[in-house]
Every structure is written in structure tokens, then in C-alpha cells.
Amino acid sequence: MSPDLEAIVAEARSAFAVVSDPAALEQVKARFLGKSGVIPHLLKGLGGLAPEERRESGARINAAKSEVELLLAARREAIAEETMQSRLREESLDMTLPGRGRGRGSVHPVMLTWRRVESIFRSVGFDVADGPEIETDWHNFTALNNPLDHPARSMQDTFYVDVEDEQGLPLLLRTHTSPMQVRYARGHTPPIKVIAPGRTYRVDSDATHSPMFHQVEGLWIGENVSFADLKGVYTDFLHRFFETDRLEVRFRPSYFPFTEPSAEIDMKFSSGPLAGRWLEISGSGQVHPAVVRNFGLDAERHIGFAFGSGLERLTMLRYGVQDLRLFFEGDLRFLRQFA
Ligand code: PHE
């Protein structure tokens, strides 16, 4: 390559180097390779040379042309790379910023008990039913053999709603899940085997009572369902609920208008922090014949038992919770322990 060709290549190299955007680069390219650029001009000049000299000179010029083209391509690539790098710098996102998140919720301990009770009773053939929390006087009291002057009907014990039912009696917030015995039995034919967990309400509020609480009702009616079945079913339930056989169960005579005989079910752990103390856990009894008749059934033929247990109570005993109010305060320090 002649010195002037080398100079041209060197000039192209430095001209390419000083531009930094694609449009400017194209203009510099035109100066060297465009139609009226330096190199095409030299190639045109070959026409006047002798053939021998033309070939030689042509080869040199073409070598210089290729070199300029290579420099151009390299510069193009470098500019594209720089452009991309600077865009990446400008548009970068800080991916390390933690997301805001919504916080993960967890199931309330009383609901954990609710689900647990359902799955245990389902596994021994009980249906699970749900019913209204606003009840009629008839379902909550009368059908369950509560006399009209029973103290449970008083304003001190029961929340009444300012709406009357068809009998002209005010509706009320159910004080127990027992009305579900009546609703379910009236809609099904024996054998009837059901639990009905749900919310219940009483005018009551202290460390061991909340105006809203949860119960689970149980009802098994057939032609041959006895108190022995109640003992078997309930004892088995407690063993499974507390995951231990190391507990004793006793049936202590009691009174409910809708069962006869009636019993309070007590239990006693034989190990663990509560060992040795009898703990009241549920009301129960053989369904009263008058109630069986209100189910629409023949009380001479159909017999069975019912129980009603507090879900908060079961939860407190299972997890060692001391104060009932913790369930309703929504304190995350408490609730997180069950997550
Ligand atoms: N309903 C009763 C209560 O709330 C419990 C109970 C249910 C008792 C079924 C006997 C049979 O105290």
C-alpha cells in the first residue's frame, strides 16, 4: 500500500473514532466510501493507467477499501454497544428493592378447631350442616322444650332483633346451635347423624364469656342409638381432637330442657400442664321425646343423643390459651402463633 493509501486509512480510522452516533458515522463513511468519496475517486482514476499498473494499483486501493470497511464495521458495532450500555444505565431498575407484599394471613385458632372438629366427625359418618344465626323463638326455644317463662328467654340473656316472625314473636340471635337439631331433623329422615358448627350469641361478657362465641352441635337419631353411643362417639372424638388417649371422660348428671337424661361431659388429662383437673367440655344428653316429636318423628320409634360443645373452650384446652378475649382482640402477636 502506498504511503498516501496508508494515510487515507489512518485518517478514516481517526475520523471514525471521533464520532459517537450512527448518523454522524454514516457521514464520515460517505467521505471515504461514498460515490464521490476518496476511495471511489481513486478507483475511477485507474481508468487512465496501463493495464499492468492498473491491476497492481487497483489491488492496493481495494485492500485499502476493505480495511476502511472493516474499520467502519468495527466502529458501528462499538457505537451500538455504547448506545445500549448507556440506555441500560439510564433505564436501569433496582431489582433489589423488596416488594410491598400484602402480608400472609393465617387461619384463626377457633377456625382451626372448627375445621378439625368437622374432619373428625365427617370421618365417622356425620354430615355437616349450617343454619341461620338469626332464629325464630320457636326453633331456638319452644321446639327445644323450653317453657315460655324459662329464664334463658329473658332480655338479660338473649339478643332480640327488632323484627317479628309469623307468630308475632321477635326474632333473636341464636343462643346455642341446638336449633339446628330441629331444622336438620325436620328436613331429613332417620338415621340422622349430623354436626352443626357455628356462631352463637348471648348477653354475656367477661374473661370467660364473649357475646359472640362458637359451638358445635351434634345429633344422632336412629332406632337404636343409645347413651352408650354418645359415650363412645364423644370419647373417641376427644382422643382424636387432643391427639392423646391419656385423658379420662366423665358424664356428670345435669339438666337441659331438650335432653333427658342430660349430662355435662368433663374430661381430665393424665399428663401435660392441665393434668389432674376435671374440665367441663360439653353439654349432652338423650334427646327428649317432646323434642323428637317436634322433629316430626315418632318418639316411640326414634331415639338418640345430642351434644353441644364450645369451640373456644376446645381451642383453649388444645393450645393452652388462658383468656378467651384473646380470640376476639385481633392481636397479631397472639394470632401469629397459630400461623
Ligand atoms: N345447647 C346447650 C348449651 O348451649 C348444649 C347442649 C346441646 C346440651 C345438646 C345438650 C344437648 O348449653
mmCIF file of C-alpha atoms and ligand atoms in Angstrom:
data_model
loop_
_atom_site.group_PDB
_atom_site.id
_atom_site.type_symbol
_atom_site.label_atom_id
_atom_site.label_comp_id
_atom_site.label_asym_id
_atom_site.label_seq_id
_atom_site.Cartn_x
_atom_site.Cartn_y
_atom_site.Cartn_z
ATOM 1 C CA MET A 1 0.000 0.000 0.000
ATOM 2 C CA SER A 2 1.396 3.351 -0.941
ATOM 3 C CA PRO A 3 2.030 5.946 1.745
ATOM 4 C CA ASP A 4 -0.937 8.013 0.635
ATOM 5 C CA LEU A 5 -3.253 4.980 0.912
ATOM 6 C CA GLU A 6 -1.919 4.320 4.381
ATOM 7 C CA ALA A 7 -2.597 7.931 5.249
ATOM 8 C CA ILE A 8 -6.133 7.609 3.952
ATOM 9 C CA VAL A 9 -6.741 4.513 6.106
ATOM 10 C CA ALA A 10 -5.250 6.250 9.141
ATOM 11 C CA GLU A 11 -7.390 9.291 8.519
ATOM 12 C CA ALA A 12 -10.514 7.146 8.245
ATOM 13 C CA ARG A 13 -9.603 5.393 11.489
ATOM 14 C CA SER A 14 -9.347 8.631 13.426
ATOM 15 C CA ALA A 15 -12.388 10.172 11.742
ATOM 16 C CA PHE A 16 -14.474 7.118 12.706
ATOM 17 C CA ALA A 17 -13.091 7.232 16.232
ATOM 18 C CA VAL A 18 -14.256 10.772 16.986
ATOM 19 C CA VAL A 19 -17.912 10.291 16.038
ATOM 20 C CA SER A 20 -20.201 8.622 18.540
ATOM 21 C CA ASP A 21 -23.614 8.412 16.903
ATOM 22 C CA PRO A 22 -24.727 6.326 13.919
ATOM 23 C CA ALA A 23 -25.853 9.292 11.752
ATOM 24 C CA ALA A 24 -22.513 11.094 12.072
ATOM 25 C CA LEU A 25 -20.721 7.844 11.343
ATOM 26 C CA GLU A 26 -22.647 7.488 8.065
ATOM 27 C CA GLN A 27 -21.495 10.943 7.039
ATOM 28 C CA VAL A 28 -17.867 10.128 7.708
ATOM 29 C CA LYS A 29 -18.325 6.889 5.789
ATOM 30 C CA ALA A 30 -19.582 8.907 2.761
ATOM 31 C CA ARG A 31 -16.355 10.915 2.818
ATOM 32 C CA PHE A 32 -14.291 7.781 2.296
ATOM 33 C CA LEU A 33 -16.548 5.241 0.626
ATOM 34 C CA GLY A 34 -19.469 7.232 -0.817
ATOM 35 C CA LYS A 35 -19.945 7.804 -4.560
ATOM 36 C CA SER A 36 -17.793 10.922 -4.551
ATOM 37 C CA GLY A 37 -15.657 9.769 -1.626
ATOM 38 C CA VAL A 38 -11.873 9.465 -1.553
ATOM 39 C CA ILE A 39 -11.624 5.777 -2.390
ATOM 40 C CA PRO A 40 -14.131 5.583 -5.257
ATOM 41 C CA HIS A 41 -12.347 8.657 -6.644
ATOM 42 C CA LEU A 42 -9.048 6.775 -6.643
ATOM 43 C CA LEU A 43 -10.690 3.745 -8.266
ATOM 44 C CA LYS A 44 -12.085 5.928 -11.005
ATOM 45 C CA GLY A 45 -8.588 7.274 -11.641
ATOM 46 C CA LEU A 46 -7.426 3.725 -12.571
ATOM 47 C CA GLY A 47 -9.061 4.047 -15.974
ATOM 48 C CA GLY A 48 -6.210 6.153 -17.289
ATOM 49 C CA LEU A 49 -3.448 3.687 -16.343
ATOM 50 C CA ALA A 50 -1.730 0.991 -18.338
ATOM 51 C CA PRO A 51 -3.236 -2.462 -17.748
ATOM 52 C CA GLU A 52 -0.272 -3.776 -15.728
ATOM 53 C CA GLU A 53 -0.168 -0.766 -13.473
ATOM 54 C CA ARG A 54 -3.973 -0.703 -13.197
ATOM 55 C CA ARG A 55 -4.124 -4.220 -11.792
ATOM 56 C CA GLU A 56 -1.433 -3.535 -9.231
ATOM 57 C CA SER A 57 -2.749 -0.164 -8.199
ATOM 58 C CA GLY A 58 -6.346 -1.475 -8.186
ATOM 59 C CA ALA A 59 -5.376 -4.274 -5.801
ATOM 60 C CA ARG A 60 -3.803 -1.809 -3.397
ATOM 61 C CA ILE A 61 -6.742 0.549 -3.496
ATOM 62 C CA ASN A 62 -9.163 -2.347 -2.928
ATOM 63 C CA ALA A 63 -7.086 -3.540 0.025
ATOM 64 C CA ALA A 64 -7.301 -0.048 1.499
ATOM 65 C CA LYS A 65 -11.040 -0.027 0.800
ATOM 66 C CA SER A 66 -11.531 -3.316 2.634
ATOM 67 C CA GLU A 67 -9.562 -2.029 5.539
ATOM 68 C CA VAL A 68 -11.710 1.112 5.761
ATOM 69 C CA GLU A 69 -14.820 -1.055 5.538
ATOM 70 C CA LEU A 70 -13.582 -3.200 8.396
ATOM 71 C CA LEU A 71 -12.837 -0.121 10.496
ATOM 72 C CA LEU A 72 -16.304 1.188 9.723
ATOM 73 C CA ALA A 73 -17.985 -2.078 10.726
ATOM 74 C CA ALA A 74 -15.988 -2.224 13.953
ATOM 75 C CA ARG A 75 -16.895 1.355 14.794
ATOM 76 C CA ARG A 76 -20.554 0.726 14.024
ATOM 77 C CA GLU A 77 -20.603 -2.186 16.378
ATOM 78 C CA ALA A 78 -18.803 -0.233 19.079
ATOM 79 C CA ILE A 79 -21.297 2.630 18.788
ATOM 80 C CA ALA A 80 -24.243 0.235 19.004
ATOM 81 C CA GLU A 81 -22.729 -1.356 22.083
ATOM 82 C CA GLU A 82 -22.098 2.021 23.725
ATOM 83 C CA THR A 83 -25.645 3.137 22.937
ATOM 84 C CA MET A 84 -27.058 0.004 24.506
ATOM 85 C CA GLN A 85 -24.851 0.285 27.580
ATOM 86 C CA SER A 86 -25.859 3.868 28.169
ATOM 87 C CA ARG A 87 -29.539 3.028 27.723
ATOM 88 C CA LEU A 88 -29.155 0.196 30.210
ATOM 89 C CA ARG A 89 -27.556 2.601 32.650
ATOM 90 C CA GLU A 90 -30.269 5.199 32.217
ATOM 91 C CA GLU A 91 -33.223 2.876 32.262
ATOM 92 C CA SER A 92 -31.995 0.517 34.934
ATOM 93 C CA LEU A 93 -34.398 -0.725 37.584
ATOM 94 C CA ASP A 94 -33.261 -1.502 41.087
ATOM 95 C CA MET A 95 -34.475 -5.037 41.322
ATOM 96 C CA THR A 96 -33.186 -5.373 44.860
ATOM 97 C CA LEU A 97 -35.953 -3.203 46.355
ATOM 98 C CA PRO A 98 -38.173 -5.572 48.316
ATOM 99 C CA GLY A 99 -41.795 -5.837 47.149
ATOM 100 C CA ARG A 100 -44.511 -4.280 49.263
ATOM 101 C CA GLY A 101 -46.387 -7.563 49.692
ATOM 102 C CA ARG A 102 -49.734 -7.958 51.381
ATOM 103 C CA GLY A 103 -48.691 -9.927 54.422
ATOM 104 C CA ARG A 104 -49.721 -13.535 54.632
ATOM 105 C CA GLY A 105 -52.884 -14.213 56.607
ATOM 106 C CA SER A 106 -53.442 -17.302 58.675
ATOM 107 C CA VAL A 107 -56.400 -19.269 59.915
ATOM 108 C CA HIS A 108 -57.839 -18.119 63.236
ATOM 109 C CA PRO A 109 -57.297 -20.667 66.041
ATOM 110 C CA VAL A 110 -61.048 -21.099 66.568
ATOM 111 C CA MET A 111 -61.415 -21.822 62.865
ATOM 112 C CA LEU A 112 -58.603 -24.363 63.124
ATOM 113 C CA THR A 113 -60.693 -26.111 65.769
ATOM 114 C CA TRP A 114 -63.839 -25.785 63.653
ATOM 115 C CA ARG A 115 -62.140 -27.489 60.703
ATOM 116 C CA ARG A 116 -60.601 -30.135 62.907
ATOM 117 C CA VAL A 117 -63.959 -30.960 64.521
ATOM 118 C CA GLU A 118 -65.574 -31.199 61.093
ATOM 119 C CA SER A 119 -62.994 -33.569 59.730
ATOM 120 C CA ILE A 120 -63.087 -35.841 62.768
ATOM 121 C CA PHE A 121 -66.896 -36.144 62.724
ATOM 122 C CA ARG A 122 -67.046 -36.499 58.962
ATOM 123 C CA SER A 123 -64.662 -39.423 59.240
ATOM 124 C CA VAL A 124 -67.171 -41.287 61.414
ATOM 125 C CA GLY A 125 -70.105 -40.609 59.146
ATOM 126 C CA PHE A 126 -71.560 -37.331 60.394
ATOM 127 C CA ASP A 127 -72.962 -34.839 57.922
ATOM 128 C CA VAL A 128 -72.033 -31.176 58.465
ATOM 129 C CA ALA A 129 -74.849 -28.613 58.399
ATOM 130 C CA ASP A 130 -75.059 -24.870 58.552
ATOM 131 C CA GLY A 131 -78.025 -22.711 59.546
ATOM 132 C CA PRO A 132 -79.218 -19.194 60.352
ATOM 133 C CA GLU A 133 -77.748 -17.119 63.150
ATOM 134 C CA ILE A 134 -80.936 -15.046 63.330
ATOM 135 C CA GLU A 135 -83.502 -17.530 64.598
ATOM 136 C CA THR A 136 -87.150 -17.768 65.437
ATOM 137 C CA ASP A 137 -88.213 -18.133 69.036
ATOM 138 C CA TRP A 138 -89.759 -21.468 68.111
ATOM 139 C CA HIS A 139 -86.548 -23.061 66.767
ATOM 140 C CA ASN A 140 -84.298 -21.618 69.467
ATOM 141 C CA PHE A 141 -86.579 -22.276 72.464
ATOM 142 C CA THR A 142 -90.064 -23.701 72.052
ATOM 143 C CA ALA A 143 -89.250 -26.677 69.828
ATOM 144 C CA LEU A 144 -86.442 -27.487 72.247
ATOM 145 C CA ASN A 145 -88.911 -27.847 75.068
ATOM 146 C CA ASN A 146 -88.066 -24.570 76.791
ATOM 147 C CA PRO A 147 -91.111 -23.369 78.705
ATOM 148 C CA LEU A 148 -92.295 -19.858 77.850
ATOM 149 C CA ASP A 149 -91.124 -18.497 81.181
ATOM 150 C CA HIS A 150 -87.656 -20.083 81.030
ATOM 151 C CA PRO A 151 -85.042 -17.528 82.166
ATOM 152 C CA ALA A 152 -82.912 -18.115 79.063
ATOM 153 C CA ARG A 153 -85.593 -16.259 77.131
ATOM 154 C CA SER A 154 -85.030 -13.091 79.130
ATOM 155 C CA MET A 155 -83.567 -9.916 77.683
ATOM 156 C CA GLN A 156 -80.644 -10.335 80.055
ATOM 157 C CA ASP A 157 -79.562 -13.491 78.279
ATOM 158 C CA THR A 158 -80.720 -13.176 74.712
ATOM 159 C CA PHE A 159 -80.186 -10.591 71.974
ATOM 160 C CA TYR A 160 -83.511 -9.857 70.318
ATOM 161 C CA VAL A 161 -83.912 -8.423 66.839
ATOM 162 C CA ASP A 162 -86.440 -5.688 66.176
ATOM 163 C CA VAL A 163 -88.338 -7.839 63.686
ATOM 164 C CA GLU A 164 -91.208 -10.218 64.406
ATOM 165 C CA ASP A 165 -91.722 -13.661 62.960
ATOM 166 C CA GLU A 166 -95.050 -15.086 61.694
ATOM 167 C CA GLN A 167 -96.140 -15.811 65.246
ATOM 168 C CA GLY A 168 -95.626 -12.223 66.303
ATOM 169 C CA LEU A 169 -92.546 -13.127 68.335
ATOM 170 C CA PRO A 170 -89.322 -11.188 67.930
ATOM 171 C CA LEU A 171 -86.507 -12.862 66.030
ATOM 172 C CA LEU A 172 -83.352 -13.399 68.050
ATOM 173 C CA LEU A 173 -79.668 -14.201 67.698
ATOM 174 C CA ARG A 174 -79.481 -17.918 68.376
ATOM 175 C CA THR A 175 -78.204 -18.554 71.877
ATOM 176 C CA HIS A 176 -76.903 -22.008 71.001
ATOM 177 C CA THR A 177 -76.560 -24.254 67.942
ATOM 178 C CA SER A 178 -79.336 -26.547 69.215
ATOM 179 C CA PRO A 179 -81.998 -25.033 66.893
ATOM 180 C CA MET A 180 -80.037 -26.767 64.155
ATOM 181 C CA GLN A 181 -81.142 -30.102 65.642
ATOM 182 C CA VAL A 182 -84.694 -29.094 64.836
ATOM 183 C CA ARG A 183 -84.008 -27.609 61.407
ATOM 184 C CA TYR A 184 -81.902 -30.509 60.235
ATOM 185 C CA ALA A 185 -84.084 -33.282 61.675
ATOM 186 C CA ARG A 186 -87.211 -31.772 60.132
ATOM 187 C CA GLY A 187 -85.550 -31.851 56.725
ATOM 188 C CA HIS A 188 -84.091 -35.355 56.855
ATOM 189 C CA THR A 189 -85.215 -38.880 57.572
ATOM 190 C CA PRO A 190 -83.521 -41.076 60.163
ATOM 191 C CA PRO A 191 -80.901 -42.248 60.635
ATOM 192 C CA ILE A 192 -79.876 -38.671 61.279
ATOM 193 C CA LYS A 193 -76.236 -38.096 62.026
ATOM 194 C CA VAL A 194 -75.075 -34.513 61.850
ATOM 195 C CA ILE A 195 -72.916 -31.846 63.392
ATOM 196 C CA ALA A 196 -73.668 -28.132 63.043
ATOM 197 C CA PRO A 197 -70.808 -25.792 63.943
ATOM 198 C CA GLY A 198 -71.416 -22.063 64.020
ATOM 199 C CA ARG A 199 -71.668 -18.723 65.748
ATOM 200 C CA THR A 200 -73.903 -18.208 68.769
ATOM 201 C CA TYR A 201 -74.764 -15.138 70.867
ATOM 202 C CA ARG A 202 -75.536 -14.336 74.469
ATOM 203 C CA VAL A 203 -75.683 -11.154 76.534
ATOM 204 C CA ASP A 204 -72.529 -12.001 78.425
ATOM 205 C CA SER A 205 -69.031 -10.563 78.507
ATOM 206 C CA ASP A 206 -66.078 -11.261 80.801
ATOM 207 C CA ALA A 207 -62.809 -13.219 80.843
ATOM 208 C CA THR A 208 -64.630 -16.471 80.146
ATOM 209 C CA HIS A 209 -67.667 -15.234 78.194
ATOM 210 C CA SER A 210 -67.937 -13.381 74.941
ATOM 211 C CA PRO A 211 -71.225 -12.048 73.478
ATOM 212 C CA MET A 212 -70.386 -13.955 70.288
ATOM 213 C CA PHE A 213 -68.887 -17.393 70.536
ATOM 214 C CA HIS A 214 -68.882 -20.685 68.678
ATOM 215 C CA GLN A 215 -70.499 -24.004 69.330
ATOM 216 C CA VAL A 216 -70.739 -27.285 67.560
ATOM 217 C CA GLU A 217 -73.980 -29.186 67.847
ATOM 218 C CA GLY A 218 -74.093 -32.941 67.381
ATOM 219 C CA LEU A 219 -77.165 -35.065 66.770
ATOM 220 C CA TRP A 220 -77.539 -38.765 66.133
ATOM 221 C CA ILE A 221 -81.064 -40.154 65.865
ATOM 222 C CA GLY A 222 -81.972 -43.684 64.832
ATOM 223 C CA GLU A 223 -83.971 -46.638 66.046
ATOM 224 C CA ASN A 224 -81.321 -47.894 68.368
ATOM 225 C CA VAL A 225 -78.969 -45.064 69.263
ATOM 226 C CA SER A 226 -78.186 -45.088 72.955
ATOM 227 C CA PHE A 227 -76.300 -43.180 75.595
ATOM 228 C CA ALA A 228 -73.523 -45.745 75.145
ATOM 229 C CA ASP A 229 -73.118 -44.491 71.576
ATOM 230 C CA LEU A 230 -72.820 -40.939 72.879
ATOM 231 C CA LYS A 231 -70.069 -42.043 75.242
ATOM 232 C CA GLY A 232 -68.256 -43.935 72.521
ATOM 233 C CA VAL A 233 -68.519 -41.235 69.872
ATOM 234 C CA TYR A 234 -67.623 -38.360 72.176
ATOM 235 C CA THR A 235 -64.747 -40.103 73.920
ATOM 236 C CA ASP A 236 -63.291 -41.100 70.572
ATOM 237 C CA PHE A 237 -63.697 -37.518 69.388
ATOM 238 C CA LEU A 238 -61.773 -36.161 72.396
ATOM 239 C CA HIS A 239 -58.956 -38.646 71.913
ATOM 240 C CA ARG A 240 -58.629 -37.636 68.309
ATOM 241 C CA PHE A 241 -59.100 -33.922 68.872
ATOM 242 C CA PHE A 242 -56.421 -33.748 71.581
ATOM 243 C CA GLU A 243 -54.300 -36.403 69.876
ATOM 244 C CA THR A 244 -53.941 -38.427 73.047
ATOM 245 C CA ASP A 245 -55.539 -41.401 74.719
ATOM 246 C CA ARG A 246 -54.214 -40.126 78.018
ATOM 247 C CA LEU A 247 -57.435 -38.466 79.049
ATOM 248 C CA GLU A 248 -60.438 -39.563 81.053
ATOM 249 C CA VAL A 249 -64.028 -38.672 80.288
ATOM 250 C CA ARG A 250 -66.910 -38.497 82.719
ATOM 251 C CA PHE A 251 -70.612 -37.847 82.245
ATOM 252 C CA ARG A 252 -71.957 -35.764 85.108
ATOM 253 C CA PRO A 253 -75.734 -35.555 85.564
ATOM 254 C CA SER A 254 -77.103 -32.180 84.539
ATOM 255 C CA TYR A 255 -80.212 -30.529 83.177
ATOM 256 C CA PHE A 256 -81.246 -29.234 79.771
ATOM 257 C CA PRO A 257 -84.917 -28.911 78.800
ATOM 258 C CA PHE A 258 -84.293 -30.683 75.481
ATOM 259 C CA THR A 259 -82.482 -33.769 76.776
ATOM 260 C CA GLU A 260 -83.421 -36.407 79.304
ATOM 261 C CA PRO A 261 -81.275 -37.677 80.854
ATOM 262 C CA SER A 262 -78.814 -34.808 80.470
ATOM 263 C CA ALA A 263 -75.124 -34.805 81.222
ATOM 264 C CA GLU A 264 -72.243 -32.420 81.389
ATOM 265 C CA ILE A 265 -69.219 -34.007 79.736
ATOM 266 C CA ASP A 266 -65.999 -33.458 81.694
ATOM 267 C CA MET A 267 -62.518 -34.573 80.763
ATOM 268 C CA LYS A 268 -59.233 -34.887 82.592
ATOM 269 C CA PHE A 269 -55.782 -35.121 81.044
ATOM 270 C CA SER A 270 -53.480 -37.594 82.727
ATOM 271 C CA SER A 271 -50.361 -35.785 81.500
ATOM 272 C CA GLY A 272 -49.395 -32.309 80.393
ATOM 273 C CA PRO A 273 -49.880 -28.925 82.058
ATOM 274 C CA LEU A 274 -53.605 -29.447 82.729
ATOM 275 C CA ALA A 275 -53.201 -32.962 84.133
ATOM 276 C CA GLY A 276 -55.389 -33.997 87.030
ATOM 277 C CA ARG A 277 -58.102 -31.349 86.776
ATOM 278 C CA TRP A 278 -61.622 -32.134 85.609
ATOM 279 C CA LEU A 279 -62.526 -29.733 82.815
ATOM 280 C CA GLU A 280 -66.058 -29.137 81.624
ATOM 281 C CA ILE A 281 -66.213 -29.554 77.888
ATOM 282 C CA SER A 282 -69.745 -30.086 76.618
ATOM 283 C CA GLY A 283 -73.451 -30.346 77.329
ATOM 284 C CA SER A 284 -75.142 -33.508 76.165
ATOM 285 C CA GLY A 285 -77.992 -35.912 76.657
ATOM 286 C CA GLN A 286 -80.569 -38.209 75.210
ATOM 287 C CA VAL A 287 -82.950 -36.176 73.076
ATOM 288 C CA HIS A 288 -86.211 -35.528 74.965
ATOM 289 C CA PRO A 289 -89.257 -37.292 73.427
ATOM 290 C CA ALA A 290 -91.090 -33.970 73.148
ATOM 291 C CA VAL A 291 -88.218 -32.672 71.026
ATOM 292 C CA VAL A 292 -88.198 -35.820 68.883
ATOM 293 C CA ARG A 293 -91.897 -35.131 68.226
ATOM 294 C CA ASN A 294 -91.005 -31.574 67.207
ATOM 295 C CA PHE A 295 -88.574 -33.107 64.733
ATOM 296 C CA GLY A 296 -91.708 -34.587 63.170
ATOM 297 C CA LEU A 297 -90.725 -38.104 64.241
ATOM 298 C CA ASP A 298 -92.343 -40.863 66.262
ATOM 299 C CA ALA A 299 -90.749 -40.660 69.691
ATOM 300 C CA GLU A 300 -91.621 -44.320 70.343
ATOM 301 C CA ARG A 301 -89.504 -45.369 67.417
ATOM 302 C CA HIS A 302 -86.750 -42.806 67.166
ATOM 303 C CA ILE A 303 -84.241 -42.173 69.848
ATOM 304 C CA GLY A 304 -80.794 -40.711 70.062
ATOM 305 C CA PHE A 305 -78.444 -38.199 71.580
ATOM 306 C CA ALA A 306 -77.280 -34.650 71.144
ATOM 307 C CA PHE A 307 -74.359 -32.646 72.395
ATOM 308 C CA GLY A 308 -73.290 -29.035 72.195
ATOM 309 C CA SER A 309 -69.653 -28.067 72.733
ATOM 310 C CA GLY A 310 -67.913 -24.704 72.797
ATOM 311 C CA LEU A 311 -65.295 -24.287 70.086
ATOM 312 C CA GLU A 312 -63.423 -21.603 72.061
ATOM 313 C CA ARG A 313 -63.271 -23.954 75.020
ATOM 314 C CA LEU A 314 -61.847 -26.784 72.916
ATOM 315 C CA THR A 315 -59.342 -24.358 71.392
ATOM 316 C CA MET A 316 -58.225 -23.018 74.782
ATOM 317 C CA LEU A 317 -57.619 -26.511 76.098
ATOM 318 C CA ARG A 318 -55.816 -27.686 72.996
ATOM 319 C CA TYR A 319 -53.418 -24.736 72.824
ATOM 320 C CA GLY A 320 -53.272 -23.723 76.480
ATOM 321 C CA VAL A 321 -54.871 -20.316 75.926
ATOM 322 C CA GLN A 322 -55.788 -18.705 79.264
ATOM 323 C CA ASP A 323 -58.045 -15.816 78.336
ATOM 324 C CA LEU A 324 -60.995 -16.127 75.981
ATOM 325 C CA ARG A 325 -60.764 -12.463 74.992
ATOM 326 C CA LEU A 326 -57.536 -13.133 73.090
ATOM 327 C CA PHE A 327 -59.631 -14.794 70.386
ATOM 328 C CA PHE A 328 -61.525 -11.591 69.646
ATOM 329 C CA GLU A 329 -58.943 -8.841 70.047
ATOM 330 C CA GLY A 330 -57.120 -9.413 66.779
ATOM 331 C CA ASP A 331 -53.679 -9.046 68.392
ATOM 332 C CA LEU A 332 -51.210 -10.259 65.774
ATOM 333 C CA ARG A 333 -48.692 -11.325 68.397
ATOM 334 C CA PHE A 334 -51.253 -13.841 69.562
ATOM 335 C CA LEU A 335 -52.636 -14.855 66.175
ATOM 336 C CA ARG A 336 -49.204 -15.368 64.564
ATOM 337 C CA GLN A 337 -48.525 -18.207 66.939
ATOM 338 C CA PHE A 338 -51.073 -20.265 65.016
ATOM 339 C CA ALA A 339 -49.785 -19.390 61.540
HETATM 340 N N1 PHE B 1 -77.384 -26.130 73.875
HETATM 341 C C1 PHE B 1 -76.728 -26.431 75.114
HETATM 342 C C2 PHE B 1 -75.964 -25.175 75.569
HETATM 343 O O1 PHE B 1 -75.783 -24.279 74.796
HETATM 344 C C3 PHE B 1 -75.768 -27.579 74.981
HETATM 345 C C4 PHE B 1 -76.423 -28.878 74.681
HETATM 346 C C5 PHE B 1 -76.606 -29.290 73.383
HETATM 347 C C6 PHE B 1 -76.848 -29.697 75.700
HETATM 348 C C7 PHE B 1 -77.186 -30.504 73.087
HETATM 349 C C8 PHE B 1 -77.440 -30.909 75.442
HETATM 350 C C9 PHE B 1 -77.596 -31.318 74.134
HETATM 351 O O2 PHE B 1 -75.542 -25.102 76.701
#
